[in-house]
C-alpha cells in the first residue's frame, strides 16, 4: 500500500501528518531491528526474577506505561504500580526496591525528574530499564538497561509515532519476559497502513466536533490507555476539554454529566475489554448520548457514528497499537477544522523539564 502523502510544506499540521504517516515503517523497523535487542534485554531481566514492577513516566509515555501495566498483570501475573516521582524528587523518600523492576518510559529521556527518580531507584536496589527514543539521553545513561524504540526524530509537539513505537516495544519486552515470541504483532504494520489510508473517513467524522465544548472518551481493559491518550491528543492540539474514564468509573458518577450535546467516544477493544464495556454502551445509548464507537462493526450498532477497526483475528493485547491511529487523525482533523495548527500547541515544549 503506498504511503500517505505529506501535506505541502506551508500547510498547518504538516509535521504531525508526516509523522503519523511514518508509523507503519516505524513498526516494521521495530519488528525487524529492535525485536532481537528487546528479547535479549527481556531475557537478562527475567533471569533476575523481579518480584514486582514499578512504571514511571509522564504525559503520552504515562499512557504507554499504563498499557504495559495491563500487559504485565494480565500476561505474566506480575503486580505493577505507576509511581509518583515526587515522593523521591520532592520528598526525598528512599523505599527499598531490592529485586523490583523499575521501567521508565520517556520519548526524549531528558526530563530531570525521570532521571533523578531512576538514579534513586537504582541506588535503592532496583533493576532499572529505560524505554526511550534517544539512546544518548541522560535517562538511558543512568538506567542499567535501555530499549531504543527506533521511531526516528519526532519534531511535532504532539507525540504520535513515538507512542505507537513505545506500545510495540513494551509489548515485545513483556513477551520476552514471559518467554513468548511476540508473533501477535506481525500484522500491525500493514493494518496501521490500512487505517492511515482511511483518513477521509476521519475527516468526515471530525466535522461533527468542530464546535464541541467538551468530550468524554471511555474504554475498558487494554483500551483504557487508548482513551487516555486520545483525550490528551485532543486537549493538546484542539484545546477541547476531553475527559477520559474507564467505563467502570464512568458509571460511578461522571455518567450524570453525559447528555445529547457533549460527544462521547467509546474505544471498544475486540475481546474481554469490549465485552466489559458493553453495559456502559447500553447506558450511554439509554441517555441519548452522541456516541461514537471506535471498534468492531458489531459494537457500533445503535451508536450515532462509528469507525470500524480491522481487529478480526488480531490479539486483544496488541489492538491498542491500532486503536490510537484513527484517534490521532481525529485530533489532527478537529484541530485543522478549528483553524489551529496541531504542530504548535500553545504553551508546550517538546521536552517538558519537570522536577
CSV table of C-alpha atoms in Angstrom, one decimal:
chain,number,residue,atom,x,y,z
A,1,UNK,CA,0.0,0.0,0.0
A,2,UNK,CA,1.5,3.4,-0.9
A,3,UNK,CA,2.4,5.7,1.9
A,4,UNK,CA,0.0,8.6,2.8
A,5,UNK,CA,1.4,11.7,1.0
A,6,UNK,CA,2.6,14.5,3.3
A,7,UNK,CA,0.9,17.9,3.0
A,8,UNK,CA,2.7,20.8,1.3
A,9,UNK,CA,5.4,22.5,3.4
A,10,UNK,CA,3.2,25.6,4.2
A,11,UNK,CA,0.3,23.6,5.5
A,12,UNK,CA,-0.6,23.7,9.2
A,13,UNK,CA,0.0,20.3,10.8
A,14,UNK,CA,2.3,19.1,8.1
A,15,UNK,CA,4.9,17.8,10.6
A,16,UNK,CA,2.3,15.9,12.6
A,17,UNK,CA,0.7,14.5,9.4
A,18,UNK,CA,4.1,13.3,8.2
A,19,UNK,CA,5.0,11.6,11.5
A,20,UNK,CA,1.6,9.9,11.7
A,21,UNK,CA,2.2,8.6,8.2
A,22,UNK,CA,5.6,7.1,9.3
A,23,UNK,CA,4.0,4.8,11.8
A,24,UNK,CA,3.8,1.6,9.6
A,25,UNK,CA,7.5,2.0,8.7
A,26,UNK,CA,8.4,2.5,12.4
A,27,UNK,CA,6.5,-0.6,13.4
A,28,UNK,CA,8.3,-2.6,10.7
A,29,UNK,CA,11.6,-1.3,11.9
A,30,UNK,CA,11.0,-2.4,15.5
A,31,UNK,CA,9.9,-5.9,14.4
A,32,UNK,CA,12.9,-6.3,12.1
A,33,UNK,CA,15.7,-4.5,14.0
A,34,UNK,CA,14.5,-3.8,17.5
A,35,UNK,CA,12.9,-7.1,18.4
A,36,UNK,CA,16.2,-9.1,18.8
A,37,UNK,CA,17.6,-6.5,21.2
A,38,UNK,CA,14.4,-6.2,23.2
A,39,UNK,CA,14.3,-10.0,23.5
A,40,UNK,CA,17.9,-10.1,24.8
A,41,UNK,CA,17.2,-7.4,27.4
A,42,UNK,CA,14.0,-9.2,28.5
A,43,UNK,CA,15.9,-12.5,28.9
A,44,UNK,CA,18.5,-10.8,31.1
A,45,UNK,CA,15.9,-9.2,33.3
A,46,UNK,CA,13.8,-12.3,33.5
A,47,UNK,CA,16.8,-14.2,34.8
A,48,UNK,CA,16.9,-11.9,37.8
A,49,UNK,CA,13.3,-12.8,38.7
A,50,UNK,CA,11.9,-9.3,39.7
A,51,UNK,CA,9.2,-9.6,42.4
A,52,UNK,CA,7.1,-6.8,41.1
A,53,UNK,CA,7.2,-3.9,38.6
A,54,UNK,CA,7.0,-0.1,39.0
A,55,UNK,CA,6.4,2.0,35.9
A,56,UNK,CA,7.5,5.6,35.7
A,57,UNK,CA,6.5,8.1,33.0
A,58,UNK,CA,4.9,11.5,32.2
A,59,UNK,CA,2.3,12.5,29.6
A,60,UNK,CA,2.0,10.4,26.5
A,61,UNK,CA,4.6,8.0,27.9
A,62,UNK,CA,2.5,7.6,31.0
A,63,UNK,CA,-0.3,6.2,28.8
A,64,UNK,CA,2.2,3.8,27.2
A,65,UNK,CA,3.3,2.7,30.7
A,66,UNK,CA,-0.3,2.1,31.7
A,67,UNK,CA,-0.6,-0.2,28.7
A,68,UNK,CA,2.5,-2.1,30.0
A,69,UNK,CA,0.8,-2.4,33.4
A,70,UNK,CA,-2.1,-4.2,31.8
A,71,UNK,CA,0.2,-6.5,29.9
A,72,UNK,CA,2.4,-7.4,32.9
A,73,UNK,CA,-0.5,-8.1,35.1
A,74,UNK,CA,-2.6,-10.0,32.6
A,75,UNK,CA,0.0,-11.9,30.7
A,76,UNK,CA,2.6,-12.5,33.4
A,77,UNK,CA,0.7,-12.1,36.7
A,78,UNK,CA,3.3,-9.6,37.9
A,79,UNK,CA,1.9,-7.0,40.3
A,80,UNK,CA,2.6,-3.5,39.0
A,81,UNK,CA,2.3,0.1,40.1
A,82,UNK,CA,2.5,3.5,38.5
A,83,UNK,CA,5.0,5.6,40.5
A,84,UNK,CA,4.7,9.1,41.9
A,85,UNK,CA,8.1,10.6,41.2
A,86,UNK,CA,7.6,13.5,43.7
A,87,UNK,CA,7.8,11.1,46.6
A,88,UNK,CA,11.5,10.8,45.6
A,89,UNK,CA,12.3,14.0,43.9
A,90,UNK,CA,10.4,16.4,46.2
A,91,UNK,CA,10.0,14.5,49.4
A,92,UNK,CA,13.3,12.5,49.4
A,93,UNK,CA,11.7,9.1,50.1
A,94,UNK,CA,14.0,6.2,49.6
A,95,UNK,CA,11.9,2.9,49.5
A,96,UNK,CA,13.6,-0.4,49.5
A,97,UNK,CA,13.5,-1.5,45.8
A,98,UNK,CA,15.6,-4.6,46.0
A,99,UNK,CA,14.6,-7.1,43.2
A,100,UNK,CA,12.0,-4.6,41.9
A,101,UNK,CA,11.9,-3.9,38.2
A,102,UNK,CA,11.5,-0.1,37.5
A,103,UNK,CA,10.6,0.6,33.9
A,104,UNK,CA,10.9,4.3,32.9
A,105,UNK,CA,9.2,5.3,29.6
A,106,UNK,CA,10.2,8.6,28.0
A,107,UNK,CA,10.3,9.8,24.4
A,108,UNK,CA,13.2,12.2,24.9
A,109,UNK,CA,14.8,10.7,28.0
A,110,UNK,CA,15.6,14.2,29.1
A,111,UNK,CA,13.2,15.2,31.9
A,112,UNK,CA,15.1,15.8,35.2
A,113,UNK,CA,12.6,14.1,37.5
A,114,UNK,CA,12.7,11.0,35.4
A,115,UNK,CA,16.5,10.9,35.5
A,116,UNK,CA,16.6,11.7,39.2
A,117,UNK,CA,14.0,9.1,40.2
A,118,UNK,CA,15.7,6.4,38.0
A,119,UNK,CA,19.0,7.1,39.6
A,120,UNK,CA,17.5,6.9,43.1
A,121,UNK,CA,15.7,3.7,42.2
A,122,UNK,CA,19.0,2.1,41.0
A,123,UNK,CA,20.7,3.2,44.2
A,124,UNK,CA,17.8,1.6,46.2
A,125,UNK,CA,18.5,-1.8,44.6
A,126,UNK,CA,16.1,-1.7,41.7
A,127,UNK,CA,16.6,-3.3,38.3
A,128,UNK,CA,16.2,-0.2,36.0
A,129,UNK,CA,15.1,-0.2,32.4
A,130,UNK,CA,14.7,3.0,30.3
A,131,UNK,CA,12.5,2.8,27.2
A,132,UNK,CA,13.2,5.9,25.1
A,133,UNK,CA,13.6,7.3,21.6
A,134,UNK,CA,17.0,8.6,22.4
A,135,UNK,CA,19.8,6.1,23.3
A,136,UNK,CA,22.1,9.0,24.0
A,137,UNK,CA,19.8,10.6,26.6
A,138,UNK,CA,20.6,11.2,30.3
A,139,UNK,CA,17.9,8.7,31.2
A,140,UNK,CA,19.4,6.0,29.0
A,141,UNK,CA,22.8,6.7,30.6
A,142,UNK,CA,21.5,6.4,34.2
A,143,UNK,CA,19.4,3.2,33.8
A,144,UNK,CA,21.0,-0.3,33.9
A,145,UNK,CA,19.2,-1.4,30.7
A,146,UNK,CA,17.9,0.5,27.7
A,147,UNK,CA,15.4,-0.2,24.9
A,148,UNK,CA,15.5,2.2,21.9
A,149,UNK,CA,12.0,2.4,20.3
A,150,UNK,CA,13.6,3.3,16.9
A,151,UNK,CA,11.0,5.9,16.0
A,152,UNK,CA,13.4,8.4,14.5
A,153,UNK,CA,13.3,12.1,15.2
A,154,UNK,CA,9.9,13.4,16.2
A,155,UNK,CA,9.5,17.1,15.7
A,156,UNK,CA,5.8,17.8,16.1
A,157,UNK,CA,4.8,18.6,19.6
A,158,UNK,CA,2.0,16.0,19.7
A,159,UNK,CA,3.6,12.6,20.0
A,160,UNK,CA,2.2,10.1,17.6
A,161,UNK,CA,4.8,7.7,16.2
A,162,UNK,CA,6.7,7.5,19.5
A,163,UNK,CA,3.5,6.5,21.2
A,164,UNK,CA,2.8,3.5,18.9
A,165,UNK,CA,6.5,2.7,18.9
A,166,UNK,CA,6.5,2.6,22.7
A,167,UNK,CA,3.5,0.3,22.8
A,168,UNK,CA,5.0,-2.2,20.4
A,169,UNK,CA,8.4,-2.1,22.2
A,170,UNK,CA,6.7,-2.6,25.6
A,171,UNK,CA,4.6,-5.5,24.2
A,172,UNK,CA,7.7,-7.2,22.8
A,173,UNK,CA,9.5,-6.7,26.1
A,174,UNK,CA,6.7,-8.3,28.1
A,175,UNK,CA,6.5,-11.1,25.7
A,176,UNK,CA,10.2,-11.7,26.1
A,177,UNK,CA,9.9,-11.6,29.9
A,178,UNK,CA,7.4,-14.4,29.6
A,179,UNK,CA,9.3,-16.4,27.1
A,180,UNK,CA,6.9,-15.5,24.2
A,181,UNK,CA,7.9,-14.7,20.6
A,182,UNK,CA,5.7,-11.6,20.0
A,183,UNK,CA,4.1,-13.2,16.9
A,184,UNK,CA,0.8,-11.4,17.5
A,185,UNK,CA,2.5,-8.2,16.5
A,186,UNK,CA,3.3,-9.3,13.0
A,187,UNK,CA,0.1,-7.9,11.3
A,188,UNK,CA,0.4,-4.5,12.9
A,189,UNK,CA,2.4,-2.5,10.3
A,190,UNK,CA,0.1,-3.5,7.4
A,191,UNK,CA,-3.0,-2.8,9.4
A,192,UNK,CA,-1.7,0.6,10.5
A,193,UNK,CA,-1.1,1.5,6.9
A,194,UNK,CA,-4.7,0.5,6.1
A,195,UNK,CA,-6.0,2.8,8.9
A,196,UNK,CA,-4.0,5.7,7.7
A,197,UNK,CA,-5.4,5.3,4.2
A,198,UNK,CA,-8.9,5.9,5.6
A,199,UNK,CA,-8.1,9.5,6.5
A,200,UNK,CA,-11.1,10.8,4.6
A,201,UNK,CA,-13.5,8.8,6.9
A,202,UNK,CA,-11.9,10.5,9.9
A,203,UNK,CA,-12.1,14.0,8.3
A,204,UNK,CA,-15.9,13.4,7.9
A,205,UNK,CA,-16.2,12.3,11.5
A,206,UNK,CA,-14.2,15.3,12.7
A,207,UNK,CA,-16.7,17.8,11.2
A,208,UNK,CA,-19.2,16.9,14.0
A,209,UNK,CA,-16.7,18.0,16.7
A,210,UNK,CA,-15.6,21.3,15.3
A,211,UNK,CA,-17.7,23.3,17.8
A,212,UNK,CA,-17.6,20.8,20.7
A,213,UNK,CA,-17.2,22.4,24.1
A,214,UNK,CA,-16.1,19.2,25.8
A,215,UNK,CA,-15.8,15.5,25.0
A,216,UNK,CA,-15.8,12.2,27.0
A,217,UNK,CA,-13.7,9.2,26.0
A,218,UNK,CA,-14.2,5.9,27.6
A,219,UNK,CA,-12.9,2.3,27.3
A,220,UNK,CA,-12.0,-0.7,29.5
A,221,UNK,CA,-9.1,-3.1,29.7
A,222,UNK,CA,-6.4,-2.8,27.2
A,223,UNK,CA,-8.4,0.1,25.5
A,224,UNK,CA,-8.3,2.3,28.6
A,225,UNK,CA,-4.8,3.7,27.9
A,226,UNK,CA,-6.0,4.5,24.4
A,227,UNK,CA,-8.9,6.5,25.8
A,228,UNK,CA,-6.4,8.5,28.0
A,229,UNK,CA,-4.0,9.1,25.1
A,230,UNK,CA,-6.8,10.2,22.8
A,231,UNK,CA,-8.1,12.7,25.3
A,232,UNK,CA,-4.5,14.0,25.7
A,233,UNK,CA,-4.1,14.4,22.0
A,234,UNK,CA,-7.4,16.3,21.6
A,235,UNK,CA,-6.6,18.6,24.5
A,236,UNK,CA,-3.1,19.5,23.5
A,237,UNK,CA,-4.0,20.1,19.8
A,238,UNK,CA,-7.5,21.4,19.6
A,239,UNK,CA,-7.8,22.7,23.3
A,240,UNK,CA,-11.2,20.9,23.7
A,241,UNK,CA,-11.5,19.7,27.3
A,242,UNK,CA,-11.6,15.9,26.8
A,243,UNK,CA,-12.2,13.7,29.9
A,244,UNK,CA,-11.1,10.1,29.8
A,245,UNK,CA,-12.7,7.5,32.0
A,246,UNK,CA,-12.6,3.8,32.5
A,247,UNK,CA,-16.1,2.6,31.6
A,248,UNK,CA,-16.5,1.3,35.2
A,249,UNK,CA,-15.5,4.7,36.6
A,250,UNK,CA,-17.8,6.5,34.2
A,251,UNK,CA,-20.8,4.7,35.8
A,252,UNK,CA,-19.7,5.7,39.3
A,253,UNK,CA,-20.8,9.3,39.0
A,254,UNK,CA,-19.5,11.0,35.8
A,255,UNK,CA,-22.3,9.5,33.8
A,256,UNK,CA,-24.5,12.2,35.2
A,257,UNK,CA,-22.8,14.8,33.0
A,258,UNK,CA,-23.4,12.9,29.8
A,259,UNK,CA,-26.2,14.4,27.6
A,260,UNK,CA,-27.1,14.5,23.9
A,261,UNK,CA,-24.8,17.5,23.3
A,262,UNK,CA,-21.4,16.6,24.5
A,263,UNK,CA,-19.9,13.8,22.3
A,264,UNK,CA,-18.8,10.5,23.8
A,265,UNK,CA,-16.2,8.4,22.1
A,266,UNK,CA,-16.1,4.7,23.2
A,267,UNK,CA,-12.9,2.8,22.3
A,268,UNK,CA,-14.1,-0.8,22.1
A,269,UNK,CA,-11.4,-3.5,22.1
A,270,UNK,CA,-12.4,-6.7,20.4
A,271,UNK,CA,-12.2,-9.1,23.3
A,272,UNK,CA,-12.8,-9.2,27.0
A,273,UNK,CA,-12.4,-5.4,27.4
A,274,UNK,CA,-15.1,-4.7,24.8
A,275,UNK,CA,-17.4,-7.2,26.5
A,276,UNK,CA,-16.9,-5.5,29.8
A,277,UNK,CA,-17.7,-2.1,28.2
A,278,UNK,CA,-21.0,-3.3,26.7
A,279,UNK,CA,-23.2,-2.4,29.7
A,280,UNK,CA,-21.6,1.1,29.6
A,281,UNK,CA,-22.5,1.5,25.9
A,282,UNK,CA,-26.1,0.4,26.7
A,283,UNK,CA,-26.3,3.1,29.4
A,284,UNK,CA,-24.9,5.7,27.2
A,285,UNK,CA,-27.4,4.9,24.4
A,286,UNK,CA,-30.2,5.0,27.1
A,287,UNK,CA,-29.2,8.5,28.0
A,288,UNK,CA,-29.3,9.6,24.3
A,289,UNK,CA,-25.6,10.3,24.2
A,290,UNK,CA,-23.9,11.5,21.0
A,291,UNK,CA,-22.0,8.2,20.9
A,292,UNK,CA,-19.2,7.3,18.5
A,293,UNK,CA,-17.8,3.8,18.7
A,294,UNK,CA,-14.2,3.1,17.6
A,295,UNK,CA,-14.0,-0.7,17.4
A,296,UNK,CA,-15.6,-3.8,15.8
A,297,UNK,CA,-18.5,-3.4,13.5
A,298,UNK,CA,-20.9,-5.4,15.8
A,299,UNK,CA,-20.3,-3.0,18.7
A,300,UNK,CA,-21.2,0.1,16.6
A,301,UNK,CA,-24.9,-0.7,16.3
A,302,UNK,CA,-27.1,1.9,17.9
A,303,UNK,CA,-24.2,4.5,18.0
A,304,UNK,CA,-24.5,7.9,16.5
A,305,UNK,CA,-21.5,7.2,14.4
A,306,UNK,CA,-18.6,4.8,14.3
A,307,UNK,CA,-15.2,3.8,12.8
A,308,UNK,CA,-14.6,0.1,12.3
A,309,UNK,CA,-11.2,-1.2,13.3
A,310,UNK,CA,-9.7,-4.2,11.4
A,311,UNK,CA,-9.4,-6.3,14.6
A,312,UNK,CA,-10.6,-9.6,13.3
A,313,UNK,CA,-8.0,-12.2,14.2
A,314,UNK,CA,-5.8,-9.6,15.9
A,315,UNK,CA,-4.9,-10.4,19.6
A,316,UNK,CA,-6.6,-8.1,22.0
A,317,UNK,CA,-3.4,-7.2,23.7
A,318,UNK,CA,-1.9,-5.6,20.6
A,319,UNK,CA,-5.1,-3.8,19.4
A,320,UNK,CA,-4.1,-0.6,21.2
A,321,UNK,CA,-1.4,0.0,18.6
A,322,UNK,CA,-4.2,0.2,16.0
A,323,UNK,CA,-6.9,1.9,18.1
A,324,UNK,CA,-5.0,5.1,18.7
A,325,UNK,CA,-4.3,5.8,15.0
A,326,UNK,CA,-7.8,7.0,14.0
A,327,UNK,CA,-7.9,9.0,17.2
A,328,UNK,CA,-4.6,10.7,16.3
A,329,UNK,CA,-6.1,11.5,12.9
A,330,UNK,CA,-9.2,12.8,14.6
A,331,UNK,CA,-7.3,15.2,16.9
A,332,UNK,CA,-5.4,16.4,13.8
A,333,UNK,CA,-8.5,17.0,11.7
A,334,UNK,CA,-10.6,18.6,14.5
A,335,UNK,CA,-7.7,21.0,15.2
A,336,UNK,CA,-7.4,21.9,11.5
A,337,UNK,CA,-11.2,22.4,11.3
A,338,UNK,CA,-11.0,24.8,14.2
A,339,UNK,CA,-8.4,26.9,12.4
A,340,UNK,CA,-5.4,25.9,14.6
A,341,UNK,CA,-2.0,24.4,13.9
A,342,UNK,CA,-1.6,20.9,15.5
A,343,UNK,CA,2.2,21.2,15.0
A,344,UNK,CA,2.5,24.1,17.5
A,345,UNK,CA,0.1,23.8,20.5
A,346,UNK,CA,0.4,26.9,22.7
A,347,UNK,CA,2.4,26.8,25.9
A,348,UNK,CA,4.0,23.4,25.1
A,349,UNK,CA,7.6,22.3,24.6
A,350,UNK,CA,8.8,19.0,23.1
A,351,UNK,CA,10.9,18.2,26.2
A,352,UNK,CA,9.0,19.0,29.5
A,353,UNK,CA,11.5,19.5,32.2
A,354,UNK,CA,9.6,18.7,35.4
A,355,UNK,CA,11.5,18.2,38.6
